[in-house]
Coordinates of C-alpha atoms and ligand atoms in Angstrom, one line a residue:
X146 CA -30.0 2.7 36.7
X147 CA -33.6 4.0 35.8
X148 CA -35.8 0.7 33.6
X149 CA -33.0 -2.0 34.4
X150 CA -36.1 -4.0 35.5
X151 CA -38.3 -3.6 32.8
X152 CA -35.6 -3.4 29.6
X153 CA -34.9 -6.7 27.7
X154 CA -31.3 -6.2 28.7
X155 CA -29.2 -8.3 28.8
X156 CA -30.8 -10.3 26.1
X157 CA -32.4 -14.1 27.5
X158 CA -29.9 -15.9 25.2
X159 CA -26.9 -14.2 27.1
X160 CA -25.2 -16.8 29.2
X161 CA -22.2 -14.2 29.6
X162 CA -20.2 -12.4 27.9
X163 CA -16.8 -13.9 26.0
X164 CA -13.1 -12.8 26.9
X165 CA -12.6 -10.8 24.0
X166 CA -15.0 -8.1 23.2
X167 CA -14.4 -5.8 20.1
X168 CA -15.6 -2.5 20.0
X169 CA -16.2 -1.2 16.4
X170 CA -18.1 -2.6 13.8
X171 CA -16.3 -1.7 10.7
X172 CA -13.3 -3.2 9.0
X173 CA -11.1 -3.3 11.8
X174 CA -13.4 -4.6 14.3
X175 CA -14.8 -7.2 11.8
X176 CA -11.4 -8.6 10.3
X177 CA -10.0 -9.1 14.4
X178 CA -13.6 -10.7 15.1
X179 CA -12.8 -13.0 11.6
X180 CA -9.2 -13.7 12.5
X181 CA -10.0 -15.0 16.1
X182 CA -12.7 -17.3 15.2
X183 CA -13.7 -20.0 15.9
X184 CA -13.0 -18.5 19.4
X185 CA -15.6 -17.1 20.5
X186 CA -15.8 -13.1 20.2
X187 CA -18.4 -10.4 21.2
X188 CA -19.0 -7.2 18.6
X189 CA -20.4 -4.2 20.5
X190 CA -21.3 -1.3 18.0
X191 CA -23.3 1.5 18.0
X192 CA -24.5 1.1 14.7
X193 CA -25.7 -2.3 12.8
X194 CA -22.4 -3.6 11.6
X195 CA -21.3 -2.0 8.1
X196 CA -23.3 1.1 8.7
X197 CA -21.8 4.4 10.6
X198 CA -18.3 3.3 9.6
X199 CA -15.7 4.9 7.7
X200 CA -14.9 1.7 5.9
X201 CA -18.3 1.3 4.8
X202 CA -18.0 4.8 2.4
X203 CA -13.8 3.9 1.1
X204 CA -13.9 4.6 -2.5
X205 CA -10.2 4.3 -3.8
X206 CA -9.3 0.8 -2.4
X207 CA -6.6 -0.8 -0.7
X208 CA -2.5 -0.3 -1.4
X209 CA -0.7 -3.4 -2.4
X210 CA 2.8 -3.6 -4.3
X211 CA 1.4 -6.7 -6.5
X212 CA 1.3 -5.8 -9.3
X213 CA 4.2 -6.4 -12.3
X214 CA 7.4 -4.0 -11.6
X215 CA 6.2 -2.8 -8.2
X216 CA 7.9 -3.6 -4.8
X217 CA 7.1 -3.4 -1.3
X218 CA 10.4 -1.4 -1.1
X219 CA 8.6 1.2 -3.4
X220 CA 5.6 1.0 -1.8
X221 CA 7.8 1.6 1.5
X222 CA 9.7 4.4 0.2
X223 CA 6.1 6.5 -0.9
X224 CA 4.8 5.4 2.5
X225 CA 7.9 7.4 4.2
X226 CA 7.9 10.3 2.0
X227 CA 4.2 11.2 2.6
X228 CA 4.7 10.3 6.4
X229 CA 7.0 13.4 6.6
X230 CA 9.8 12.4 8.9
X231 CA 8.1 10.8 11.2
X232 CA 6.9 7.1 9.9
X233 CA 8.1 4.2 11.9
X234 CA 10.1 2.5 9.0
X235 CA 9.9 -0.7 10.7
X236 CA 5.9 -0.8 11.3
X237 CA 5.4 0.6 8.0
X238 CA 7.6 -1.9 6.2
X239 CA 5.7 -5.1 8.2
X240 CA 2.2 -3.3 6.8
X241 CA 3.0 -3.2 3.0
X242 CA 5.1 -6.9 3.5
X243 CA 2.0 -8.0 5.0
X244 CA -0.3 -6.8 2.6
X245 CA -0.7 -9.5 -0.6
X246 CA -1.5 -11.8 2.6
X247 CA -4.3 -9.8 3.9
X248 CA -5.3 -9.2 -0.1
X249 CA -5.7 -12.7 -0.2
X250 CA -7.7 -13.3 3.1
X251 CA -10.0 -10.6 1.7
X252 CA -11.1 -12.6 -1.7
X253 CA -11.3 -15.5 0.7
X254 CA -14.2 -13.3 2.4
X255 CA -15.7 -12.9 -0.8
X256 CA -14.5 -9.5 -2.1
X257 CA -15.3 -8.8 -5.5
X258 CA -12.1 -7.0 -6.5
X259 CA -11.8 -5.3 -9.9
X260 CA -10.2 -8.2 -12.4
X261 CA -8.6 -7.7 -15.4
X262 CA -9.9 -9.3 -18.7
X263 CA -6.9 -12.1 -17.7
X264 CA -8.4 -12.6 -14.4
X265 CA -5.6 -10.5 -12.8
X266 CA -6.6 -8.1 -10.2
X267 CA -7.3 -4.2 -11.7
X268 CA -5.1 -1.5 -10.1
X269 CA -5.3 2.1 -10.1
X270 CA -2.8 4.6 -9.3
X271 CA -3.4 7.2 -6.5
X272 CA -1.9 10.7 -5.4
X273 CA 1.9 10.0 -4.2
X274 CA 2.1 6.4 -5.2
X275 CA 5.2 6.0 -7.6
X276 CA 3.0 3.0 -9.2
X277 CA -0.3 1.6 -10.0
X278 CA -1.1 -0.4 -6.6
X279 CA -4.8 0.0 -5.3
X280 CA -7.2 -2.6 -5.6
X281 CA -10.3 -1.5 -6.4
X282 CA -14.6 -2.5 -6.0
X283 CA -16.3 -1.2 -9.2
X284 CA -14.4 1.8 -9.7
X285 CA -15.1 4.0 -6.3
X286 CA -17.3 1.1 -4.5
X287 CA -14.3 -0.9 -2.6
X288 CA -15.7 0.2 1.0
X289 CA -19.0 -1.1 0.4
X290 CA -18.1 -4.0 -1.3
X291 CA -15.5 -4.9 1.0
X292 CA -18.0 -3.9 3.9
X293 CA -20.7 -6.1 2.2
X294 CA -18.6 -9.2 2.1
X295 CA -17.3 -9.0 5.5
X296 CA -20.8 -8.2 7.1
X297 CA -22.2 -11.5 5.5
X298 CA -19.0 -13.7 6.6
X299 CA -19.3 -12.2 9.9
X300 CA -23.3 -12.9 10.4
X301 CA -22.6 -16.4 9.2
X302 CA -19.6 -17.2 11.7
X303 CA -21.8 -18.4 14.6
X304 CA -18.7 -18.0 16.9
X305 CA -19.0 -14.1 16.7
X306 CA -21.6 -12.8 18.8
X307 CA -22.7 -9.2 17.8
X308 CA -24.0 -6.5 20.0
X309 CA -25.5 -3.9 17.9
X310 CA -27.2 -0.8 19.4
X311 CA -24.8 -0.6 22.5
X312 CA -22.4 2.0 22.8
X313 CA -19.0 1.8 24.8
X314 CA -18.9 4.9 27.5
X315 CA -16.0 3.7 29.9
X316 CA -13.3 1.6 30.0
X317 CA -12.9 -0.4 33.5
X318 CA -9.3 -1.1 35.1
X319 CA -7.7 -2.4 38.2
X320 CA -4.2 -0.7 37.8
X321 CA -2.7 -1.2 34.3
X322 CA -5.0 -3.8 33.6
X323 CA -8.2 -3.7 31.5
X324 CA -10.8 -5.6 33.0
X325 CA -14.1 -4.6 31.4
X326 CA -16.1 -2.2 29.4
X327 CA -19.1 0.1 30.2
X328 CA -21.4 0.0 27.5
X329 CA -25.0 1.6 26.8
X330 CA -27.8 0.3 25.7
X331 CA -29.7 2.3 22.7
X332 CA -31.9 0.0 21.2
X333 CA -35.6 1.4 22.1
X334 CA -34.3 4.7 24.2
X335 CA -33.7 2.9 26.7
X336 CA -29.8 4.4 27.8
X337 CA -29.1 1.3 30.1
X338 CA -25.5 1.0 31.2
X339 CA -24.1 -2.1 31.8
X340 CA -20.0 -3.5 32.9
X341 CA -19.0 -6.1 30.7
X342 CA -15.9 -7.7 32.7
X343 CA -13.3 -9.2 30.1
X344 CA -9.7 -10.6 29.5
X345 CA -9.0 -8.4 26.5
X346 CA -10.9 -5.2 25.2
X347 CA -10.0 -4.6 21.2
X348 CA -10.7 -1.0 20.3
X349 CA -11.6 -0.8 16.6
X350 CA -14.1 2.0 17.1
X351 CA -12.7 4.6 13.9
X352 CA -11.7 7.9 13.5
X353 CA -12.5 11.7 15.0
X354 CA -13.5 13.3 11.4
X355 CA -17.3 14.2 13.1
X356 CA -15.3 16.0 15.7
X357 CA -14.9 18.9 13.1
X358 CA -17.9 20.8 10.9
X359 CA -16.4 19.9 7.6
X360 CA -15.8 16.3 7.9
X361 CA -16.2 12.9 4.7
X362 CA -16.7 10.5 8.4
X363 CA -20.1 9.1 9.2
X364 CA -21.1 11.2 13.0
X365 CA -20.6 8.0 14.9
X366 CA -16.5 9.0 14.0
X367 CA -16.2 11.1 17.2
X368 CA -13.2 10.2 19.2
X369 CA -14.7 7.9 21.4
X370 CA -12.4 5.2 21.8
X371 CA -9.4 7.4 21.6
X372 CA -10.9 9.2 24.8
X373 CA -12.1 5.9 26.6
X374 CA -8.0 4.6 26.2
X375 CA -7.3 8.2 27.2
X376 CA -9.2 8.0 30.5
X377 CA -8.0 4.9 31.3
X378 CA -4.6 6.1 31.2
X379 CA -3.3 4.5 28.0
X380 CA -0.7 6.9 26.0
X381 CA -1.8 9.0 23.0
X382 CA 0.0 9.3 19.9
X383 CA 0.8 12.1 17.2
X384 CA -3.0 13.3 18.0
X385 CA -1.9 16.5 16.3
X386 CA -1.9 14.8 12.8
X387 CA -5.2 14.9 11.5
X388 CA -5.5 15.0 7.7
X389 CA -7.8 16.9 5.7
X390 CA -9.2 15.6 2.1
X391 CA -8.5 18.3 -0.1
X392 CA -11.4 17.3 -2.5
X393 CA -14.5 17.1 -0.6
X394 CA -17.8 18.4 -2.3
X395 CA -18.6 21.8 -1.3
X396 CA -22.3 21.9 -1.6
X397 CA -23.5 22.3 2.0
X398 CA -24.1 18.6 3.0
X399 CA -23.1 16.8 6.5
X400 CA -21.1 14.7 5.8
X401 CA -19.8 16.4 3.2
X402 CA -19.2 13.7 0.0
X403 CA -15.9 13.1 -1.3
X404 CA -14.2 13.4 -4.7
X405 CA -12.3 10.5 -4.5
X406 CA -8.2 11.3 -5.3
X407 CA -8.9 8.5 -7.7
X408 CA -10.4 11.3 -10.1
X409 CA -7.3 13.1 -9.9
X410 CA -5.2 9.6 -10.7
X411 CA -7.8 9.9 -14.2
X412 CA -6.4 13.5 -14.8
X413 CA -9.2 15.6 -13.4
X414 CA -7.4 19.5 -12.2
X415 CA -8.0 21.6 -9.6
X416 CA -8.9 25.0 -11.1
X417 CA -10.5 28.3 -9.3
X418 CA -13.5 30.1 -10.5
X419 CA -11.8 32.0 -13.5
X420 CA -10.8 28.4 -14.4
X421 CA -7.0 28.5 -13.7
X422 CA -4.6 25.5 -12.3
X423 CA -3.1 26.4 -9.4
X424 CA -1.7 23.6 -7.6
X425 CA 1.7 23.6 -10.0
X426 CA 2.4 27.2 -8.3
X427 CA 2.7 24.8 -5.2
X428 CA 4.2 21.5 -6.4
X429 CA 5.8 19.7 -9.4
X430 CA 3.1 16.9 -9.0
X431 CA 0.2 19.5 -9.1
X432 CA -2.7 17.4 -8.4
X433 CA -1.0 14.4 -7.6
X434 CA 1.1 16.2 -4.7
X435 CA 0.7 14.8 -1.3
X436 CA -2.9 15.6 0.5
X437 CA -1.7 18.2 2.7
X438 CA -0.2 20.2 0.0
X439 CA -3.5 20.0 -2.1
X440 CA -5.5 20.8 0.9
X441 CA -3.4 23.8 1.7
X442 CA -3.7 25.0 -1.6
X443 CA -7.6 24.1 -2.0
X444 CA -7.8 26.1 1.7
X445 CA -5.8 29.0 0.8
X446 CA -7.5 29.6 -2.7
X447 CA -11.0 29.2 -1.0
X448 CA -9.9 31.9 1.8
X449 CA -8.7 34.7 -0.6
X450 CA -12.0 33.9 -2.7
X451 CA -10.5 32.7 -5.5
X452 CA -12.8 29.3 -5.1
X453 CA -11.7 25.8 -5.8
X454 CA -13.0 23.3 -8.3
X455 CA -12.3 19.9 -9.6
X456 CA -12.8 20.1 -13.1
X457 CA -13.7 16.3 -14.4
X458 CA -15.2 17.0 -17.2
X459 CA -12.6 16.0 -19.5
X460 CA -10.5 13.8 -17.8
X461 CA -14.1 11.8 -17.1
X462 CA -16.7 13.5 -18.7
X463 CA -20.1 11.3 -20.0
X464 CA -18.0 8.2 -18.5
X465 CA -18.7 9.5 -14.7
X466 CA -21.9 7.2 -13.7
X467 CA -20.0 4.1 -14.5
X468 CA -16.5 5.1 -13.6
X469 CA -17.1 6.7 -10.5
X470 CA -20.8 5.9 -9.5
X471 CA -20.6 7.0 -6.0
X472 CA -18.9 10.1 -6.4
X473 CA -21.5 10.5 -9.4
X474 CA -24.4 10.2 -7.1
X475 CA -23.2 12.3 -4.1
X476 CA -22.8 15.0 -6.4
X477 CA -26.3 14.7 -8.3
X478 CA -27.4 15.0 -4.4
X479 CA -26.0 18.1 -4.1
X480 CA -27.2 19.1 -7.7
X481 CA -24.1 19.1 -9.7
X482 CA -23.8 17.4 -12.7
X483 CA -19.9 16.3 -12.7
X484 CA -19.5 15.1 -16.0
X485 CA -20.4 19.0 -17.3
X486 CA -19.6 21.1 -14.5
X487 CA -16.7 21.7 -12.2
X488 CA -17.1 20.7 -8.4
X489 CA -16.8 22.6 -6.1
X490 CA -14.6 21.4 -3.7
X491 CA -13.2 21.9 0.2
X492 CA -11.1 20.7 2.7
X493 CA -12.9 18.5 4.9
X494 CA -11.2 16.1 8.3
X495 CA -11.0 12.5 6.8
X496 CA -8.4 10.8 8.4
X497 CA -6.3 10.3 11.8
X498 CA -2.8 9.6 11.7
X499 CA -3.2 10.0 15.7
X500 CA -4.7 7.6 18.2
X501 CA -4.0 5.3 20.8
X502 CA 0.1 4.2 20.7
X503 CA 0.4 0.5 19.9
X504 CA 3.3 -1.3 19.4
X505 CA 3.9 -4.1 16.6
X506 CA 1.3 -6.7 17.8
X507 CA -1.8 -3.8 18.5
X508 CA -0.9 -3.8 22.1
X509 CA -1.6 -0.7 23.8
X510 CA 0.2 0.8 26.9
X511 CA -2.5 -0.7 29.2
X512 CA -2.8 -4.5 29.8
X513 CA -5.5 -6.1 28.2
X514 CA -6.3 -3.0 25.6
X515 CA -5.2 -3.5 21.8
X516 CA -6.4 -0.9 19.2
X517 CA -6.5 -1.4 15.6
X518 CA -8.2 0.7 12.3
X519 CA -8.0 4.7 12.3
X520 CA -8.0 4.7 16.4
X521 CA -4.8 3.0 16.7
X522 CA -1.3 5.0 16.1
X523 CA 0.9 2.6 14.7
X524 CA 3.5 4.9 13.5
X525 CA 2.5 3.2 9.7
X526 CA 1.7 6.8 8.8
X527 CA 4.1 9.4 10.6
X528 CA 2.5 12.6 10.3
X529 CA 1.0 12.0 6.5
X530 CA -0.9 9.3 5.4
X531 CA -0.5 7.8 2.2
X532 CA -3.9 7.2 0.4
X533 CA -5.3 3.8 0.4
X534 CA -2.7 2.5 3.2
X535 CA -5.6 3.3 6.1
X536 CA -7.9 0.3 5.1
X537 CA -4.3 -2.1 4.8
X538 CA -3.0 -0.9 8.1
X539 CA -6.5 -2.0 9.9
X540 CA -6.5 -5.4 8.4
X541 CA -2.7 -5.9 8.8
X542 CA -3.2 -4.8 13.0
X543 CA -6.2 -6.5 13.5
X544 CA -5.1 -10.2 12.0
X545 CA -1.5 -9.4 14.1
X546 CA -4.3 -8.8 17.4
X547 CA -5.9 -12.0 16.6
X548 CA -2.7 -13.5 16.6
X549 CA -1.3 -11.9 19.7
X550 CA -5.1 -12.6 21.8
X551 CA -4.7 -16.3 20.6
X552 CA -0.7 -16.6 21.8
X553 CA -1.7 -14.6 25.3
X554 CA -4.7 -16.3 25.9
X555 CA -4.9 -19.5 24.4
X556 CA -8.0 -20.8 26.8
X557 CA -11.4 -19.1 25.7
X558 CA -13.8 -18.1 28.9
X559 CA -16.8 -17.2 28.8
X560 CA -16.6 -14.2 31.6
X561 CA -19.4 -12.1 33.3
X562 CA -22.3 -9.5 32.0
X563 CA -23.1 -7.7 34.7
X564 CA -27.2 -6.4 34.4
X565 CA -26.5 -4.3 37.9
X566 CA -26.2 -0.4 37.6
X567 CA -22.5 0.8 37.2
X568 CA -23.0 4.0 38.3
X569 CA -25.5 7.3 37.6
X570 CA -24.1 8.2 34.5
X571 CA -27.4 10.2 33.2
X572 CA -27.7 10.4 29.4
X573 CA -29.2 13.8 29.6
X574 CA -29.5 14.8 25.7
X575 CA -31.4 18.4 26.0
X576 CA -29.0 21.5 25.4
X577 CA -26.4 18.6 24.5
X578 CA -27.0 19.2 20.3
X579 CA -25.6 22.8 21.0
X580 CA -22.5 21.9 22.6
X581 CA -21.8 19.1 20.0
X582 CA -22.3 22.2 17.1
X583 CA -20.0 24.2 18.9
X584 CA -17.2 22.0 19.6
X585 CA -17.1 21.1 16.0
X586 CA -17.1 24.8 14.9
X587 CA -14.4 25.4 17.1
X588 CA -12.4 22.0 15.8
X589 CA -12.7 23.7 12.3
X590 CA -11.8 27.2 12.9
X591 CA -8.8 27.0 15.7
X592 CA -7.7 22.9 14.8
X593 CA -8.1 23.1 11.4
X594 CA -5.8 23.1 8.0
X595 CA -4.0 25.7 9.6
X596 CA -3.6 26.5 13.2
X597 CA -1.7 29.6 15.5
X598 CA -1.1 29.3 19.1
X599 CA -4.3 31.7 20.3
X600 CA -6.6 29.7 18.0
X601 CA -5.2 26.4 19.9
X602 CA -5.6 28.4 23.2
X603 CA -9.1 29.6 22.5
X604 CA -10.2 25.9 21.1
X605 CA -8.7 24.8 24.7
X606 CA -10.5 27.6 26.5
X607 CA -13.4 26.7 24.9
X608 CA -13.5 23.1 25.6
X609 CA -12.7 23.6 29.2
X610 CA -16.4 25.3 28.9
X611 CA -17.9 22.7 27.1
X612 CA -16.4 19.9 29.4
X613 CA -17.9 21.5 32.1
X614 CA -21.1 21.4 30.1
X615 CA -21.0 18.2 28.8
X616 CA -23.7 16.0 30.8
X617 CA -23.2 12.6 28.4
X618 CA -20.6 10.5 28.8
X619 CA -20.4 10.1 24.7
X620 CA -20.0 13.8 24.6
X621 CA -17.5 13.9 27.6
X622 CA -15.6 11.8 25.2
X623 CA -15.9 13.5 22.3
X624 CA -15.0 16.6 24.3
X625 CA -11.8 14.6 25.7
X626 CA -10.5 14.1 22.0
X627 CA -10.8 17.3 21.0
X628 CA -8.8 18.5 24.1
X629 CA -6.4 16.4 23.1
X630 CA -5.9 16.7 19.8
X631 CA -5.8 20.8 20.2
X632 CA -3.4 20.4 23.1
X633 CA -1.0 18.2 20.7
X634 CA -1.5 20.7 18.0
X635 CA -0.4 23.6 20.4
X636 CA 2.9 21.3 21.6
X637 CA 4.4 21.2 18.2
X638 CA 6.0 24.3 17.3
X639 CA 6.4 23.8 13.7
X640 CA 4.6 22.7 10.5
X641 CA 4.9 19.2 9.3
X642 CA 2.3 17.0 7.2
X643 CA -1.1 17.1 8.6
X644 CA 0.2 19.6 11.1
X645 CA 0.4 23.4 9.9
X646 CA 1.1 26.2 12.1
X647 CA 1.2 29.9 10.5
X648 CA 3.0 31.0 13.5
X649 CA 5.7 28.1 12.9
X650 CA 5.4 27.6 9.4
X651 CA 8.5 25.8 8.7
X652 CA 9.7 21.9 9.6
X653 CA 11.9 21.9 12.1
X654 CA 14.2 18.8 11.9
X655 CA 14.8 19.0 15.6
X656 CA 11.0 18.0 16.2
X657 CA 11.5 15.2 13.8
X658 CA 9.9 13.0 16.4
X659 CA 6.4 11.1 17.6
X660 CA 4.6 12.8 19.6
X661 CA 3.2 10.9 22.8
X662 CA 1.0 12.2 25.5
X663 CA -1.3 11.4 28.3
X664 CA -4.2 12.5 29.8
X665 CA -2.8 13.4 32.3
X666 CA -0.4 15.2 30.8
X667 CA -2.5 17.0 28.8
X668 CA -4.4 18.2 31.2
X669 CA -2.6 20.9 33.0
X670 CA -1.4 21.7 29.9
X671 CA -4.8 22.9 28.2
X672 CA -5.6 24.2 31.4
X673 CA -2.9 26.7 31.3
X674 CA -3.5 27.6 27.7
X675 CA -7.4 27.9 28.4
X676 CA -6.4 30.5 31.1
X677 CA -4.2 32.6 28.5
X678 CA -6.9 32.4 26.0
X679 CA -9.2 34.2 28.7
X680 CA -7.1 36.9 29.5
X681 CA -7.4 40.0 27.6
X682 CA -4.0 40.5 25.1
X683 CA -2.9 36.7 25.9
X684 CA 0.3 36.4 24.5
X685 CA 0.7 33.9 22.3
X686 CA 1.8 30.3 24.3
Ligands
LIG187 C1 -15.4 8.9 2.2 C2 -14.0 7.9 3.0 C3 -13.2 7.5 2.0 C4 -11.9 6.9 2.1 N1 -11.4 6.1 1.2 C5 -10.5 5.5 1.7 C6 -9.8 4.7 0.7 O1 -10.2 4.3 -0.7 N2 -8.8 3.7 1.2 C7 -8.1 4.0 2.6 O2 -7.6 2.8 2.9 N3 -9.2 4.4 3.1 C8 -10.0 5.1 3.1 N4 -10.8 6.1 4.0 C9 -10.2 5.5 5.2 C10 -10.8 4.8 6.1 O3 -12.3 4.4 5.4 C11 -10.5 4.5 7.7 O4 -9.5 5.0 8.1 C12 -10.8 2.8 7.9 O5 -12.3 2.8 7.3 C13 -11.2 3.1 9.6 O6 -11.7 1.5 9.9 P1 -11.9 1.5 11.7 O7 -12.6 0.2 11.3 O8 -11.3 1.8 12.0 O9 -13.4 2.2 11.2 P2 -14.8 2.7 11.1 O10 -14.5 1.6 10.0 O11 -15.1 4.4 11.1 O12 -15.1 1.6 12.3 C14 -15.6 2.1 13.5 C15 -16.8 1.4 13.8 O13 -16.9 1.4 15.5 C16 -18.3 2.0 15.5 N5 -18.2 3.0 17.1 C17 -17.8 4.5 17.3 N6 -17.9 4.6 18.3 C18 -18.3 3.5 19.2 C19 -18.7 3.5 20.8 N7 -18.4 4.4 21.3 N8 -19.1 2.9 21.0 C20 -19.4 1.6 20.0 N9 -19.0 0.9 18.6 C21 -18.7 2.7 18.3 C22 -18.5 2.7 15.0 O14 -20.1 2.8 14.5 C23 -18.3 1.7 13.2 O15 -18.8 0.4 13.5 C24 -11.8 6.9 3.3 C25 -12.4 7.7 4.4 C26 -13.9 8.0 4.2 C27 -14.8 8.7 5.2

């Protein structure tokens, strides 16, 4: 490896690496690290903790059935209804039942959830929830407030060692056992690769939104965690189910600022450029219909030139800066005053229901590998996530993983780091950003809100080309994640939840099962589809 002797890696303070390595400094990773304390753990994260994470951008809050009259059964019923036939009921039941405890954990870490005059937690309502059950902070600042409290708690927990500026690239395995992880030190342009030998790896590396051209996610959300697990042979579940948020602000910014669902909860309406409300034609709940239905309505209105706008002028009006400061700032940056004018909106890739298949303890199909947060597929969301259930899922499963690891490996050991070159893996950046641009365009065009076999085969053909050109391991991981999403979307010949096929527009009861795929299953199928797309007049698969 070039430059290792001159590099300050590993830092002089390192004597070894803890036997639990958590990849990701978002809510799932940090909550897991705190729950494992006082056991020493190492958190590896590309961006500084709290940055480069969707968690810090969450606007709505966390769903928890803690209000008067609300029940976990009602929360479960709403979760199942949104999930469109694919929710794993046992998993979802456990998740909603643990919400109360986990919210109290967050309060213990200092999260300043909004309270009413009597000191009770204030609850708001979001689309497809039958009750007011979202705990929030400062209107739309839940994510940044939760992460600020957790980052402060982590920084003062001596058992947590944080490696910021280190990007995980590859799992190391011995048969079915994950034995370590290869990370790249990106600080100061060093680009040195190191092997961290561990007994447990927790992947909490977030979602896939940034594989799309229009997304609400930070650029770090490129499916690298999913791809690393897939390359090591782990089972990937439900990869085809990507949720598109219907109301991203359409002002040409990347990522696109989000106009939170809570605005529609407050009465904001979706209109076309003639000022006509159109969502009631699609669903009796109109603006509060499930996300996939609203996203499709907005997508179609834009596609046929009618345009789509979120009109908050009456429902929120002059209170906008106080009630929704984050959205207000995002709109003003884009030159839109949301108190006075309708906000132009577009659907944007927002959340991945699919990911690394895990069981109720967060264990993947590989020994020594756990996953939590958006990178994992627990089955709690089915084909479509209910708003504000993802932060909940992240903390519930992070806590479960901490318990599981503590039970399986009660004694902490310092394992090893290796300062030796692990292999020659060039981090050649030349021409690589053009590959990422092509990948993102392809995902939005062919693997987006509405899909069909021809487009998916074409996407797989393009990804095969891009894979051959990608020389950077991170980029390779991004292409593999994209390929798995497209292949799973091609395999599901129906429309359900976040997955809509114009060539199979109906939901097929015979396909009401979750999907499971390894990279080994995906590769021949992707190659065949790519080949059929390359042939003139390829028949639809
Ligand atoms: C704008 C927006 C608003 C949202 N609002 C809500 C809401 O109100 N309620 C709700 O429940 N959900 C909401 N969500 C979804 C929710 O925020 C995410 O699903 C959740 O925060 C995911 O948490 P996580 O810890 O799994 O991932 P993240 O918070 O994204 O963290 C992933 C971490 O992994 C790091 N990472 C990634 N790849 C690597 C690598 N190769 N090596 C090292 N580190 C890596 C990243 O830098 C980051 O630190 C929202 C999402 C967005 C984008």
